[in-house]
Amino acid sequence: MKSSFNLTASSKVFANSTNSSSGTDANSGLLVVQNGLNSYFSNQETGNLYLETSGSTKMTIDSSGRVGIGVAPTALLDIQAQGTDSRTIR
């Protein structure tokens, strides 16, 4: 894995992490950007973006833009409650 940090005098700061599967240029891999007051967390590849806590996936954004919270998304927004509340919202 290759990581690079671009700290410049401008208002845009970014970190880029790549590996042998993603390619190694500035438009590959995982990109984290702070641009003025706006922040971006971007998978530059066609794969999914996962947010995890305690070693398990809590939210997934797939490559077509579907979001799943507590479940892999099968609809534009897919929410699966955990515990005693087992309702699913789609």
Short mmCIF file of the N, C-alpha and C atoms (twelve columns), coordinates in Angstrom:
data_MODEL
# 
_entry.id   MODEL 
# 
loop_
_atom_site.group_PDB 
_atom_site.id 
_atom_site.type_symbol 
_atom_site.label_atom_id 
_atom_site.label_alt_id 
_atom_site.label_comp_id 
_atom_site.label_asym_id 
_atom_site.label_seq_id 
_atom_site.Cartn_x 
_atom_site.Cartn_y 
_atom_site.Cartn_z 
_atom_site.pdbx_PDB_model_num 
ATOM 1   N N  . MET A 1  0.847   -1.168 0.000  1 
ATOM 2   C CA . MET A 1  0.000   0.000  0.000  1 
ATOM 3   C C  . MET A 1  0.891   1.230  0.000  1 
ATOM 4   N N  . LYS A 2  0.447   2.245  -0.723 1 
ATOM 5   C CA . LYS A 2  1.185   3.511  -0.798 1 
ATOM 6   C C  . LYS A 2  0.277   4.612  -0.289 1 
ATOM 7   N N  . SER A 3  0.772   5.439  0.605  1 
ATOM 8   C CA . SER A 3  0.013   6.583  1.098  1 
ATOM 9   C C  . SER A 3  0.805   7.854  0.832  1 
ATOM 10  N N  . SER A 4  0.098   8.909  0.482  1 
ATOM 11  C CA . SER A 4  0.764   10.185 0.273  1 
ATOM 12  C C  . SER A 4  -0.097  11.291 0.852  1 
ATOM 13  N N  . PHE A 5  0.548   12.346 1.320  1 
ATOM 14  C CA . PHE A 5  -0.146  13.489 1.889  1 
ATOM 15  C C  . PHE A 5  0.343   14.733 1.173  1 
ATOM 16  N N  . ASN A 6  -0.597  15.535 0.718  1 
ATOM 17  C CA . ASN A 6  -0.258  16.770 0.035  1 
ATOM 18  C C  . ASN A 6  -0.679  17.922 0.935  1 
ATOM 19  N N  . LEU A 7  0.265   18.512 1.622  1 
ATOM 20  C CA . LEU A 7  -0.010  19.633 2.513  1 
ATOM 21  C C  . LEU A 7  0.520   20.887 1.842  1 
ATOM 22  N N  . THR A 8  -0.375  21.697 1.326  1 
ATOM 23  C CA . THR A 8  0.035   22.880 0.580  1 
ATOM 24  C C  . THR A 8  -0.469  24.130 1.282  1 
ATOM 25  N N  . ALA A 9  -0.050  25.246 0.780  1 
ATOM 26  C CA . ALA A 9  -0.466  26.529 1.348  1 
ATOM 27  C C  . ALA A 9  -1.886  26.898 0.937  1 
ATOM 28  N N  . SER A 10 -2.443  26.178 -0.042 1 
ATOM 29  C CA . SER A 10 -3.802  26.485 -0.487 1 
ATOM 30  C C  . SER A 10 -4.816  25.935 0.516  1 
ATOM 31  N N  . SER A 11 -6.088  26.103 0.215  1 
ATOM 32  C CA . SER A 11 -7.145  25.643 1.121  1 
ATOM 33  C C  . SER A 11 -7.483  24.171 0.906  1 
ATOM 34  N N  . LYS A 12 -6.795  23.492 -0.034 1 
ATOM 35  C CA . LYS A 12 -7.102  22.095 -0.331 1 
ATOM 36  C C  . LYS A 12 -5.984  21.186 0.182  1 
ATOM 37  N N  . VAL A 13 -6.343  20.243 1.067  1 
ATOM 38  C CA . VAL A 13 -5.405  19.269 1.608  1 
ATOM 39  C C  . VAL A 13 -5.979  17.890 1.340  1 
ATOM 40  N N  . PHE A 14 -5.154  16.943 0.856  1 
ATOM 41  C CA . PHE A 14 -5.689  15.616 0.610  1 
ATOM 42  C C  . PHE A 14 -4.703  14.526 0.983  1 
ATOM 43  N N  . ALA A 15 -5.265  13.338 1.284  1 
ATOM 44  C CA . ALA A 15 -4.497  12.120 1.509  1 
ATOM 45  C C  . ALA A 15 -5.007  11.091 0.522  1 
ATOM 46  N N  . ASN A 16 -4.094  10.367 -0.087 1 
ATOM 47  C CA . ASN A 16 -4.443  9.372  -1.094 1 
ATOM 48  C C  . ASN A 16 -3.760  8.063  -0.726 1 
ATOM 49  N N  . SER A 17 -4.537  6.972  -0.645 1 
ATOM 50  C CA . SER A 17 -4.004  5.655  -0.318 1 
ATOM 51  C C  . SER A 17 -4.309  4.709  -1.469 1 
ATOM 52  N N  . THR A 18 -3.272  4.061  -2.012 1 
ATOM 53  C CA . THR A 18 -3.438  3.163  -3.149 1 
ATOM 54  C C  . THR A 18 -2.787  1.819  -2.856 1 
ATOM 55  N N  . ASN A 19 -3.119  0.829  -3.673 1 
ATOM 56  C CA . ASN A 19 -2.456  -0.468 -3.596 1 
ATOM 57  C C  . ASN A 19 -2.326  -1.038 -5.000 1 
ATOM 58  N N  . SER A 20 -1.842  -2.269 -5.116 1 
ATOM 59  C CA . SER A 20 -1.611  -2.856 -6.447 1 
ATOM 60  C C  . SER A 20 -2.905  -3.099 -7.216 1 
ATOM 61  N N  . SER A 21 -4.037  -3.206 -6.528 1 
ATOM 62  C CA . SER A 21 -5.321  -3.398 -7.214 1 
ATOM 63  C C  . SER A 21 -5.905  -2.087 -7.719 1 
ATOM 64  N N  . SER A 22 -5.621  -0.997 -7.033 1 
ATOM 65  C CA . SER A 22 -6.270  0.272  -7.356 1 
ATOM 66  C C  . SER A 22 -5.506  1.122  -8.361 1 
ATOM 67  N N  . GLY A 23 -4.246  0.879  -8.528 1 
ATOM 68  C CA . GLY A 23 -3.420  1.787  -9.311 1 
ATOM 69  C C  . GLY A 23 -2.724  2.747  -8.368 1 
ATOM 70  N N  . THR A 24 -1.833  3.540  -8.862 1 
ATOM 71  C CA . THR A 24 -1.018  4.374  -7.979 1 
ATOM 72  C C  . THR A 24 -1.065  5.863  -8.282 1 
ATOM 73  N N  . ASP A 25 -1.888  6.312  -9.226 1 
ATOM 74  C CA . ASP A 25 -1.916  7.744  -9.520 1 
ATOM 75  C C  . ASP A 25 -2.847  8.483  -8.544 1 
ATOM 76  N N  . ALA A 26 -2.906  9.774  -8.660 1 
ATOM 77  C CA . ALA A 26 -3.663  10.616 -7.724 1 
ATOM 78  C C  . ALA A 26 -5.173  10.404 -7.820 1 
ATOM 79  N N  . ASN A 27 -5.654  9.786  -8.890 1 
ATOM 80  C CA . ASN A 27 -7.087  9.534  -9.057 1 
ATOM 81  C C  . ASN A 27 -7.454  8.080  -8.787 1 
ATOM 82  N N  . SER A 28 -6.623  7.374  -8.031 1 
ATOM 83  C CA . SER A 28 -6.852  5.964  -7.723 1 
ATOM 84  C C  . SER A 28 -6.967  5.771  -6.217 1 
ATOM 85  N N  . GLY A 29 -7.579  4.654  -5.819 1 
ATOM 86  C CA . GLY A 29 -7.606  4.271  -4.415 1 
ATOM 87  C C  . GLY A 29 -8.582  5.075  -3.582 1 
ATOM 88  N N  . LEU A 30 -8.212  5.286  -2.338 1 
ATOM 89  C CA . LEU A 30 -9.020  6.037  -1.378 1 
ATOM 90  C C  . LEU A 30 -8.500  7.466  -1.296 1 
ATOM 91  N N  . LEU A 31 -9.406  8.419  -1.394 1 
ATOM 92  C CA . LEU A 31 -9.033  9.825  -1.368 1 
ATOM 93  C C  . LEU A 31 -9.783  10.512 -0.230 1 
ATOM 94  N N  . VAL A 32 -9.049  11.187 0.640  1 
ATOM 95  C CA . VAL A 32 -9.635  11.976 1.717  1 
ATOM 96  C C  . VAL A 32 -9.205  13.422 1.475  1 
ATOM 97  N N  . VAL A 33 -10.180 14.314 1.317  1 
ATOM 98  C CA . VAL A 33 -9.874  15.690 0.925  1 
ATOM 99  C C  . VAL A 33 -10.533 16.673 1.886  1 
ATOM 100 N N  . GLN A 34 -9.801  17.700 2.251  1 
ATOM 101 C CA . GLN A 34 -10.338 18.866 2.945  1 
ATOM 102 C C  . GLN A 34 -10.153 20.030 1.996  1 
ATOM 103 N N  . ASN A 35 -11.253 20.588 1.507  1 
ATOM 104 C CA . ASN A 35 -11.196 21.685 0.544  1 
ATOM 105 C C  . ASN A 35 -11.970 22.854 1.126  1 
ATOM 106 N N  . GLY A 36 -11.248 23.797 1.699  1 
ATOM 107 C CA . GLY A 36 -11.915 24.911 2.381  1 
ATOM 108 C C  . GLY A 36 -12.738 24.384 3.540  1 
ATOM 109 N N  . LEU A 37 -14.025 24.626 3.539  1 
ATOM 110 C CA . LEU A 37 -14.914 24.169 4.608  1 
ATOM 111 C C  . LEU A 37 -15.539 22.811 4.309  1 
ATOM 112 N N  . ASN A 38 -15.282 22.251 3.129  1 
ATOM 113 C CA . ASN A 38 -15.902 20.997 2.714  1 
ATOM 114 C C  . ASN A 38 -14.933 19.831 2.840  1 
ATOM 115 N N  . SER A 39 -15.456 18.649 3.236  1 
ATOM 116 C CA . SER A 39 -14.645 17.443 3.377  1 
ATOM 117 C C  . SER A 39 -15.215 16.335 2.507  1 
ATOM 118 N N  . TYR A 40 -14.324 15.521 1.943  1 
ATOM 119 C CA . TYR A 40 -14.713 14.429 1.060  1 
ATOM 120 C C  . TYR A 40 -13.978 13.156 1.464  1 
ATOM 121 N N  . PHE A 41 -14.681 12.035 1.419  1 
ATOM 122 C CA . PHE A 41 -14.124 10.711 1.658  1 
ATOM 123 C C  . PHE A 41 -14.544 9.897  0.452  1 
ATOM 124 N N  . SER A 42 -13.622 9.560  -0.442 1 
ATOM 125 C CA . SER A 42 -13.993 9.043  -1.757 1 
ATOM 126 C C  . SER A 42 -13.244 7.770  -2.128 1 
ATOM 127 N N  . ASN A 43 -14.001 6.732  -2.500 1 
ATOM 128 C CA . ASN A 43 -13.412 5.548  -3.119 1 
ATOM 129 C C  . ASN A 43 -13.348 5.852  -4.613 1 
ATOM 130 N N  . GLN A 44 -12.168 6.026  -5.139 1 
ATOM 131 C CA . GLN A 44 -11.988 6.387  -6.543 1 
ATOM 132 C C  . GLN A 44 -12.192 5.191  -7.475 1 
ATOM 133 N N  . GLU A 45 -12.394 4.002  -6.913 1 
ATOM 134 C CA . GLU A 45 -12.557 2.782  -7.703 1 
ATOM 135 C C  . GLU A 45 -14.037 2.428  -7.816 1 
ATOM 136 N N  . THR A 46 -14.370 1.322  -8.499 1 
ATOM 137 C CA . THR A 46 -15.759 0.903  -8.665 1 
ATOM 138 C C  . THR A 46 -16.235 0.014  -7.516 1 
ATOM 139 N N  . GLY A 47 -15.447 -0.131 -6.467 1 
ATOM 140 C CA . GLY A 47 -15.834 -0.944 -5.318 1 
ATOM 141 C C  . GLY A 47 -16.732 -0.191 -4.351 1 
ATOM 142 N N  . ASN A 48 -17.114 -0.874 -3.295 1 
ATOM 143 C CA . ASN A 48 -17.977 -0.296 -2.260 1 
ATOM 144 C C  . ASN A 48 -17.166 0.487  -1.242 1 
ATOM 145 N N  . LEU A 49 -17.865 1.326  -0.479 1 
ATOM 146 C CA . LEU A 49 -17.285 2.074  0.619  1 
ATOM 147 C C  . LEU A 49 -17.945 1.571  1.899  1 
ATOM 148 N N  . TYR A 50 -17.156 1.117  2.852  1 
ATOM 149 C CA . TYR A 50 -17.668 0.543  4.098  1 
ATOM 150 C C  . TYR A 50 -17.270 1.408  5.285  1 
ATOM 151 N N  . LEU A 51 -18.206 1.620  6.206  1 
ATOM 152 C CA . LEU A 51 -17.918 2.274  7.479  1 
ATOM 153 C C  . LEU A 51 -18.089 1.216  8.560  1 
ATOM 154 N N  . GLU A 52 -17.050 1.018  9.373  1 
ATOM 155 C CA . GLU A 52 -17.058 -0.036 10.377 1 
ATOM 156 C C  . GLU A 52 -16.773 0.511  11.768 1 
ATOM 157 N N  . THR A 53 -17.341 -0.163 12.763 1 
ATOM 158 C CA . THR A 53 -16.978 0.033  14.157 1 
ATOM 159 C C  . THR A 53 -16.965 -1.322 14.829 1 
ATOM 160 N N  . SER A 54 -16.167 -1.479 15.852 1 
ATOM 161 C CA . SER A 54 -16.068 -2.736 16.610 1 
ATOM 162 C C  . SER A 54 -15.832 -3.936 15.700 1 
ATOM 163 N N  . GLY A 55 -15.124 -3.732 14.605 1 
ATOM 164 C CA . GLY A 55 -14.754 -4.824 13.722 1 
ATOM 165 C C  . GLY A 55 -15.846 -5.331 12.802 1 
ATOM 166 N N  . SER A 56 -16.968 -4.617 12.702 1 
ATOM 167 C CA . SER A 56 -18.013 -5.061 11.781 1 
ATOM 168 C C  . SER A 56 -18.580 -3.872 11.006 1 
ATOM 169 N N  . THR A 57 -19.076 -4.175 9.808  1 
ATOM 170 C CA . THR A 57 -19.611 -3.137 8.931  1 
ATOM 171 C C  . THR A 57 -20.939 -2.621 9.466  1 
ATOM 172 N N  . LYS A 58 -21.054 -1.313 9.592  1 
ATOM 173 C CA . LYS A 58 -22.282 -0.667 10.059 1 
ATOM 174 C C  . LYS A 58 -23.028 0.016  8.922  1 
ATOM 175 N N  . MET A 59 -22.289 0.497  7.902  1 
ATOM 176 C CA . MET A 59 -22.916 1.162  6.770  1 
ATOM 177 C C  . MET A 59 -22.113 0.874  5.509  1 
ATOM 178 N N  . THR A 60 -22.827 0.643  4.413  1 
ATOM 179 C CA . THR A 60 -22.204 0.388  3.118  1 
ATOM 180 C C  . THR A 60 -22.805 1.337  2.086  1 
ATOM 181 N N  . ILE A 61 -21.942 1.927  1.269  1 
ATOM 182 C CA . ILE A 61 -22.374 2.653  0.080  1 
ATOM 183 C C  . ILE A 61 -21.799 1.881  -1.088 1 
ATOM 184 N N  . ASP A 62 -22.664 1.285  -1.921 1 
ATOM 185 C CA . ASP A 62 -22.139 0.482  -3.015 1 
ATOM 186 C C  . ASP A 62 -21.811 1.356  -4.216 1 
ATOM 187 N N  . SER A 63 -21.203 0.747  -5.220 1 
ATOM 188 C CA . SER A 63 -20.696 1.518  -6.357 1 
ATOM 189 C C  . SER A 63 -21.795 2.143  -7.203 1 
ATOM 190 N N  . SER A 64 -23.048 1.729  -7.023 1 
ATOM 191 C CA . SER A 64 -24.148 2.362  -7.758 1 
ATOM 192 C C  . SER A 64 -24.863 3.424  -6.922 1 
ATOM 193 N N  . GLY A 65 -24.361 3.694  -5.689 1 
ATOM 194 C CA . GLY A 65 -24.916 4.757  -4.860 1 
ATOM 195 C C  . GLY A 65 -25.953 4.306  -3.850 1 
ATOM 196 N N  . ARG A 66 -26.252 3.008  -3.797 1 
ATOM 197 C CA . ARG A 66 -27.201 2.514  -2.799 1 
ATOM 198 C C  . ARG A 66 -26.545 2.509  -1.429 1 
ATOM 199 N N  . VAL A 67 -27.334 2.850  -0.385 1 
ATOM 200 C CA . VAL A 67 -26.831 2.934  0.984  1 
ATOM 201 C C  . VAL A 67 -27.525 1.885  1.836  1 
ATOM 202 N N  . GLY A 68 -26.728 1.112  2.557  1 
ATOM 203 C CA . GLY A 68 -27.263 0.134  3.492  1 
ATOM 204 C C  . GLY A 68 -26.755 0.419  4.888  1 
ATOM 205 N N  . ILE A 69 -27.658 0.540  5.846  1 
ATOM 206 C CA . ILE A 69 -27.292 0.733  7.248  1 
ATOM 207 C C  . ILE A 69 -27.718 -0.526 7.990  1 
ATOM 208 N N  . GLY A 70 -26.740 -1.264 8.515  1 
ATOM 209 C CA . GLY A 70 -27.021 -2.506 9.209  1 
ATOM 210 C C  . GLY A 70 -27.261 -3.682 8.282  1 
ATOM 211 N N  . VAL A 71 -27.165 -3.475 6.971  1 
ATOM 212 C CA . VAL A 71 -27.436 -4.517 5.988  1 
ATOM 213 C C  . VAL A 71 -26.786 -4.115 4.661  1 
ATOM 214 N N  . ALA A 72 -26.440 -5.112 3.845  1 
ATOM 215 C CA . ALA A 72 -25.949 -4.804 2.496  1 
ATOM 216 C C  . ALA A 72 -27.107 -4.220 1.690  1 
ATOM 217 N N  . PRO A 73 -26.911 -3.108 0.993  1 
ATOM 218 C CA . PRO A 73 -28.031 -2.442 0.319  1 
ATOM 219 C C  . PRO A 73 -28.555 -3.209 -0.885 1 
ATOM 220 N N  . THR A 74 -29.888 -3.277 -0.972 1 
ATOM 221 C CA . THR A 74 -30.551 -3.838 -2.146 1 
ATOM 222 C C  . THR A 74 -31.530 -2.827 -2.734 1 
ATOM 223 N N  . ALA A 75 -31.688 -1.681 -2.058 1 
ATOM 224 C CA . ALA A 75 -32.544 -0.588 -2.509 1 
ATOM 225 C C  . ALA A 75 -31.733 0.698  -2.389 1 
ATOM 226 N N  . LEU A 76 -32.279 1.814  -2.870 1 
ATOM 227 C CA . LEU A 76 -31.560 3.083  -2.790 1 
ATOM 228 C C  . LEU A 76 -31.150 3.401  -1.352 1 
ATOM 229 N N  . LEU A 77 -32.068 3.180  -0.385 1 
ATOM 230 C CA . LEU A 77 -31.759 3.303  1.040  1 
ATOM 231 C C  . LEU A 77 -32.334 2.081  1.724  1 
ATOM 232 N N  . ASP A 78 -31.482 1.312  2.376  1 
ATOM 233 C CA . ASP A 78 -31.870 0.060  3.014  1 
ATOM 234 C C  . ASP A 78 -31.394 0.096  4.462  1 
ATOM 235 N N  . ILE A 79 -32.331 0.084  5.414  1 
ATOM 236 C CA . ILE A 79 -31.990 0.170  6.828  1 
ATOM 237 C C  . ILE A 79 -32.524 -1.065 7.547  1 
ATOM 238 N N  . GLN A 80 -31.650 -1.755 8.260  1 
ATOM 239 C CA . GLN A 80 -32.047 -2.914 9.047  1 
ATOM 240 C C  . GLN A 80 -31.745 -2.613 10.506 1 
ATOM 241 N N  . ALA A 81 -32.794 -2.551 11.331 1 
ATOM 242 C CA . ALA A 81 -32.609 -2.300 12.760 1 
ATOM 243 C C  . ALA A 81 -31.985 -3.525 13.417 1 
ATOM 244 N N  . GLN A 82 -31.233 -3.308 14.470 1 
ATOM 245 C CA . GLN A 82 -30.585 -4.391 15.213 1 
ATOM 246 C C  . GLN A 82 -31.301 -4.598 16.552 1 
ATOM 247 N N  . GLY A 83 -31.126 -5.755 17.156 1 
ATOM 248 C CA . GLY A 83 -31.681 -6.021 18.482 1 
ATOM 249 C C  . GLY A 83 -33.133 -6.446 18.407 1 
ATOM 250 N N  . THR A 84 -33.925 -5.988 19.364 1 
ATOM 251 C CA . THR A 84 -35.337 -6.427 19.451 1 
ATOM 252 C C  . THR A 84 -36.210 -5.780 18.385 1 
ATOM 253 N N  . ASP A 85 -35.785 -4.663 17.826 1 
ATOM 254 C CA . ASP A 85 -36.529 -3.986 16.767 1 
ATOM 255 C C  . ASP A 85 -36.013 -4.493 15.426 1 
ATOM 256 N N  . SER A 86 -36.739 -5.386 14.785 1 
ATOM 257 C CA . SER A 86 -36.237 -6.022 13.572 1 
ATOM 258 C C  . SER A 86 -36.889 -5.488 12.301 1 
ATOM 259 N N  . ARG A 87 -37.450 -4.289 12.352 1 
ATOM 260 C CA . ARG A 87 -38.076 -3.711 11.164 1 
ATOM 261 C C  . ARG A 87 -37.027 -3.366 10.110 1 
ATOM 262 N N  . THR A 88 -37.397 -3.501 8.865  1 
ATOM 263 C CA . THR A 88 -36.553 -3.108 7.739  1 
ATOM 264 C C  . THR A 88 -37.242 -1.985 7.001  1 
ATOM 265 N N  . ILE A 89 -36.500 -0.922 6.697  1 
ATOM 266 C CA . ILE A 89 -37.029 0.213  5.944  1 
ATOM 267 C C  . ILE A 89 -36.346 0.213  4.592  1 
ATOM 268 N N  . ARG A 90 -37.156 0.282  3.539  1 
ATOM 269 C CA . ARG A 90 -36.583 0.333  2.179  1 
ATOM 270 C C  . ARG A 90 -37.278 1.397  1.376  1 
# 
